[in-house]
Short mmCIF file of C-alpha atoms in Angstrom, two decimals:
data_model
loop_
_atom_site.label_atom_id
_atom_site.label_comp_id
_atom_site.label_asym_id
_atom_site.label_seq_id
_atom_site.Cartn_x
_atom_site.Cartn_y
_atom_site.Cartn_z
CA GLU C 1 0.01 0.00 0.01
CA VAL C 2 1.36 3.41 -0.99
CA GLN C 3 1.88 5.68 2.01
CA LEU C 4 3.05 9.28 2.01
CA VAL C 5 3.43 10.75 5.50
CA GLU C 6 4.24 14.43 5.83
CA SER C 7 5.77 16.04 8.91
CA GLY C 8 7.38 19.29 9.95
CA GLY C 9 4.43 21.60 9.76
CA ALA C 10 4.33 24.22 12.49
CA SER C 11 3.45 27.80 13.37
CA VAL C 12 6.23 30.20 12.38
CA GLN C 13 6.64 33.95 12.28
CA PRO C 14 6.88 35.87 9.01
CA GLY C 15 10.44 35.72 7.73
CA GLY C 16 11.08 32.43 9.43
CA SER C 17 12.09 29.05 8.03
CA LEU C 18 10.66 25.55 8.12
CA ARG C 19 11.63 22.18 6.66
CA LEU C 20 8.91 19.78 5.66
CA SER C 21 9.56 16.06 5.26
CA CYS C 22 7.65 13.28 3.55
CA ALA C 23 8.29 9.61 4.31
CA ALA C 24 7.32 7.36 1.42
CA SER C 25 6.60 3.62 1.46
CA GLY C 26 4.78 0.96 -0.51
CA PHE C 27 6.33 1.76 -3.87
CA LYS C 28 9.74 2.05 -5.53
CA PHE C 29 10.56 5.60 -4.51
CA ASP C 30 13.46 6.16 -6.87
CA ASP C 31 11.28 5.26 -9.86
CA CYS C 32 8.85 8.13 -9.20
CA ALA C 33 8.77 11.90 -9.47
CA MET C 34 7.51 13.70 -6.36
CA HIS C 35 5.62 16.92 -5.68
CA TRP C 36 4.56 19.43 -3.09
CA VAL C 37 1.11 20.91 -3.50
CA ARG C 38 -0.48 23.30 -0.98
CA GLN C 39 -3.98 24.34 -0.08
CA ALA C 40 -4.71 27.42 1.98
CA PRO C 41 -7.71 27.14 4.33
CA GLY C 42 -10.91 27.25 2.31
CA LYS C 43 -9.00 27.71 -0.97
CA GLY C 44 -8.04 25.60 -3.96
CA LEU C 45 -4.96 23.57 -4.78
CA GLU C 46 -1.72 25.33 -5.66
CA TRP C 47 1.23 23.57 -7.27
CA VAL C 48 4.41 24.40 -5.29
CA SER C 49 7.28 22.29 -6.61
CA SER C 50 8.18 19.03 -8.36
CA ILE C 51 11.32 16.93 -8.64
CA ASN C 52 12.15 14.04 -10.94
CA TRP C 53 13.56 10.73 -9.82
CA ASN C 54 17.21 11.74 -9.67
CA SER C 55 16.79 15.43 -8.76
CA GLY C 56 17.91 16.33 -12.26
CA THR C 57 14.73 18.24 -13.18
CA ILE C 58 13.08 20.53 -10.68
CA GLY C 59 10.30 23.07 -11.01
CA TYR C 60 8.94 25.78 -8.74
CA ALA C 61 5.88 27.97 -8.76
CA ASP C 62 6.75 31.63 -9.26
CA SER C 63 5.28 32.39 -5.84
CA VAL C 64 7.97 30.34 -4.07
CA LYS C 65 10.93 30.53 -6.45
CA GLY C 66 14.07 31.66 -4.69
CA ARG C 67 12.61 30.98 -1.24
CA PHE C 68 11.72 27.26 -1.28
CA THR C 69 13.97 24.32 -2.14
CA ILE C 70 12.78 20.82 -2.92
CA SER C 71 15.06 17.87 -2.45
CA ARG C 72 14.91 14.10 -2.09
CA ASP C 73 16.97 11.30 -0.56
CA ASN C 74 16.33 8.12 -2.45
CA ALA C 75 18.32 6.08 0.06
CA LYS C 76 15.90 7.20 2.78
CA ASN C 77 12.74 7.17 0.62
CA SER C 78 12.19 10.76 1.66
CA LEU C 79 11.13 14.05 0.10
CA TYR C 80 11.82 17.46 1.63
CA LEU C 81 10.81 21.07 1.24
CA GLN C 82 13.02 23.73 2.75
CA MET C 83 10.97 26.93 3.14
CA ASN C 84 12.71 30.22 3.89
CA SER C 85 11.52 33.83 4.17
CA LEU C 86 8.02 32.62 4.92
CA ARG C 87 5.11 34.97 4.31
CA ALA C 88 1.53 35.04 5.55
CA GLU C 89 0.37 33.84 2.13
CA ASP C 90 2.44 30.65 2.52
CA ALA C 91 0.12 29.44 5.27
CA ALA C 92 -1.52 26.26 4.02
CA LEU C 93 -1.86 22.51 4.25
CA TYR C 94 1.12 21.12 2.35
CA TYR C 95 0.60 17.82 0.54
CA CYS C 96 3.34 15.45 -0.49
CA ALA C 97 2.40 13.63 -3.68
CA LYS C 98 3.84 11.18 -6.19
CA SER C 99 3.64 10.51 -9.89
CA PRO C 100 3.69 7.05 -11.47
CA ARG C 101 6.74 7.82 -13.62
CA SER C 102 10.25 9.12 -13.16
CA GLY C 103 9.58 12.51 -14.72
CA TRP C 104 7.07 15.02 -13.43
CA TRP C 105 6.24 17.33 -16.32
CA ALA C 106 2.90 16.39 -17.92
CA VAL C 107 2.63 13.34 -15.65
CA PRO C 108 -0.37 13.13 -13.28
CA ILE C 109 -0.26 12.81 -9.50
CA ASP C 110 -1.57 9.39 -8.55
CA TYR C 111 -1.17 9.44 -4.77
CA TRP C 112 -1.36 12.14 -2.12
CA GLY C 113 -0.46 12.28 1.55
CA HIS C 114 -2.79 13.70 4.15
CA GLY C 115 -0.85 16.95 4.47
CA THR C 116 1.03 18.91 7.13
CA LEU C 117 -0.19 22.31 8.26
CA VAL C 118 1.98 25.42 8.08
CA THR C 119 0.83 28.57 9.84
CA VAL C 120 2.60 31.89 9.36
CA SER C 121 1.67 34.50 11.88
CA SER C 122 3.25 37.05 14.19
CA GLN B 1 -6.35 33.91 -9.27
CA SER B 2 -5.39 30.82 -11.24
CA VAL B 3 -4.20 30.83 -14.85
CA LEU B 4 -6.77 28.07 -15.45
CA THR B 5 -10.33 29.31 -14.98
CA GLN B 6 -13.10 27.07 -13.66
CA PRO B 7 -16.65 27.97 -12.68
CA PRO B 8 -16.87 28.29 -8.89
CA SER B 9 -19.88 25.98 -8.73
CA VAL B 10 -22.12 23.70 -10.77
CA SER B 11 -25.12 21.67 -9.71
CA GLY B 12 -27.38 18.90 -11.00
CA ALA B 13 -30.01 16.44 -9.91
CA PRO B 14 -29.29 12.77 -9.47
CA GLY B 15 -29.11 10.99 -12.82
CA GLN B 16 -28.39 14.18 -14.78
CA ARG B 17 -25.28 15.12 -16.73
CA VAL B 18 -23.05 18.02 -15.75
CA THR B 19 -19.92 19.50 -17.28
CA ILE B 20 -17.11 21.46 -15.67
CA SER B 21 -14.99 23.70 -17.89
CA CYS B 22 -11.34 24.59 -17.47
CA THR B 23 -10.25 27.56 -19.60
CA GLY B 24 -6.59 28.30 -20.21
CA ASN B 25 -4.66 30.12 -22.90
CA SER B 26 -2.14 29.61 -25.66
CA SER B 27 0.63 29.04 -23.12
CA ASN B 28 -0.94 26.00 -21.44
CA ILE B 29 -3.97 24.06 -22.70
CA GLY B 30 -3.88 25.89 -26.04
CA ALA B 31 -0.28 24.76 -26.50
CA ASN B 32 -1.64 21.21 -26.49
CA PHE B 33 -0.29 20.46 -23.04
CA VAL B 34 -2.21 17.72 -21.31
CA VAL B 35 -4.93 18.16 -18.72
CA HIS B 36 -5.60 16.05 -15.62
CA TRP B 37 -8.65 16.20 -13.34
CA TYR B 38 -8.86 15.56 -9.61
CA GLN B 39 -11.75 15.10 -7.21
CA GLN B 40 -11.56 16.31 -3.61
CA VAL B 41 -14.17 15.54 -0.98
CA PRO B 42 -13.82 18.20 1.73
CA GLY B 43 -11.53 17.14 4.55
CA THR B 44 -9.70 14.55 2.41
CA ALA B 45 -6.81 14.50 0.00
CA PRO B 46 -7.45 14.91 -3.75
CA LYS B 47 -7.92 11.85 -5.91
CA LEU B 48 -6.89 11.43 -9.56
CA LEU B 49 -10.02 11.24 -11.74
CA ILE B 50 -8.89 11.73 -15.33
CA TYR B 51 -5.35 11.86 -16.70
CA ILE B 52 -3.90 13.02 -20.00
CA ASN B 53 -7.17 14.52 -21.21
CA ASN B 54 -9.45 11.46 -21.21
CA ASN B 55 -7.97 8.44 -19.42
CA ARG B 56 -9.45 6.98 -16.23
CA PRO B 57 -7.35 5.32 -13.53
CA SER B 58 -8.47 1.90 -12.44
CA GLY B 59 -11.56 2.14 -10.25
CA VAL B 60 -12.92 5.40 -11.65
CA PRO B 61 -16.37 4.81 -13.17
CA ASP B 62 -16.91 5.47 -16.88
CA ARG B 63 -19.50 8.08 -15.88
CA PHE B 64 -16.51 10.40 -15.76
CA SER B 65 -14.92 11.60 -18.99
CA GLY B 66 -12.63 14.38 -20.16
CA SER B 67 -12.20 16.30 -23.38
CA GLN B 68 -10.02 19.10 -24.69
CA SER B 69 -10.51 21.63 -27.47
CA GLY B 70 -8.48 24.73 -28.22
CA THR B 71 -7.65 26.55 -25.03
CA SER B 72 -10.22 24.70 -22.90
CA ALA B 73 -10.82 21.33 -21.36
CA SER B 74 -14.01 19.85 -19.89
CA LEU B 75 -14.95 17.20 -17.38
CA ALA B 76 -18.30 15.50 -17.93
CA ILE B 77 -20.14 13.49 -15.31
CA THR B 78 -23.16 11.47 -16.39
CA GLY B 79 -25.69 9.66 -14.21
CA LEU B 80 -24.96 12.05 -11.33
CA GLN B 81 -24.89 10.42 -7.90
CA ALA B 82 -24.91 11.90 -4.40
CA GLU B 83 -21.37 10.62 -3.81
CA ASP B 84 -20.11 12.80 -6.68
CA GLU B 85 -20.63 15.92 -4.55
CA ALA B 86 -17.11 17.28 -4.18
CA TYR B 87 -14.65 19.84 -5.52
CA TYR B 88 -13.10 19.23 -8.92
CA TYR B 89 -9.74 20.64 -10.10
CA CYS B 90 -8.09 20.65 -13.47
CA GLN B 91 -4.28 20.66 -13.84
CA SER B 92 -2.17 21.55 -16.85
CA TYR B 93 1.29 22.82 -17.68
CA GLY B 94 3.09 25.77 -19.09
CA SER B 95 6.48 25.45 -20.66
CA ARG B 96 8.99 23.29 -18.83
CA LEU B 97 10.27 26.48 -17.28
CA SER B 98 6.94 27.53 -15.86
CA GLY B 99 5.93 24.17 -14.51
CA SER B 100 2.43 23.13 -13.56
CA VAL B 101 -0.81 24.89 -12.60
CA PHE B 102 -4.16 23.96 -11.08
CA GLY B 103 -7.49 25.51 -11.86
CA GLY B 104 -9.31 27.38 -9.09
CA GLY B 105 -11.65 24.47 -8.46
CA THR B 106 -15.35 23.86 -8.94
CA LYS B 107 -17.80 22.78 -6.25
CA LEU B 108 -20.30 20.26 -7.54
CA THR B 109 -23.58 20.10 -5.66
CA VAL B 110 -25.95 17.17 -6.20
CA LEU B 111 -29.46 18.55 -5.65
#
């Protein structure tokens, strides 16, 4: 059974940093591209970032480019999101998600985690 | 505001057919980039419904179908059931430099 378990969400002040983690199991992690998608309370889905199987191809939404860094450790079956210079508009439920192929561009997301909540407030 | 525009809400009676549009531009759907659709019941994670325009993952009923024309895509649901009440999101892509984008979402109400 595919499992994606996010952690690291917390309440942080504007300008602060946070590192989210996603522990993956139930599938061959290094065969799959991975994603972070967020959802602000009461709002829709927003694509944040994606990474291919070997970290060779990475994409970021304009809203987080230069502040967030996605990475993965295939030996640990783990995905990460380093978030710096956090703003109020970054507050959201952050989902870890996977694709069924090694690349992420034009490939759908077939499994999602349950999300980890990030709050940004002074 | 998303680059992909969806109606905020649609509704239909049980057994009816509804469609949900997803309007983009020449930089995404109009560039012939694929569209995926997701269903999200409030309080749960999204679920893949349609991928690469009109393909259904295993377990998704054939009451759900997708289409694409020009700068728009559509999700059609026939034989509407109470369990279809949820939010629906389209997803497409810009260039490889601009990545991916979701539509703003549509709330489907089954009357």
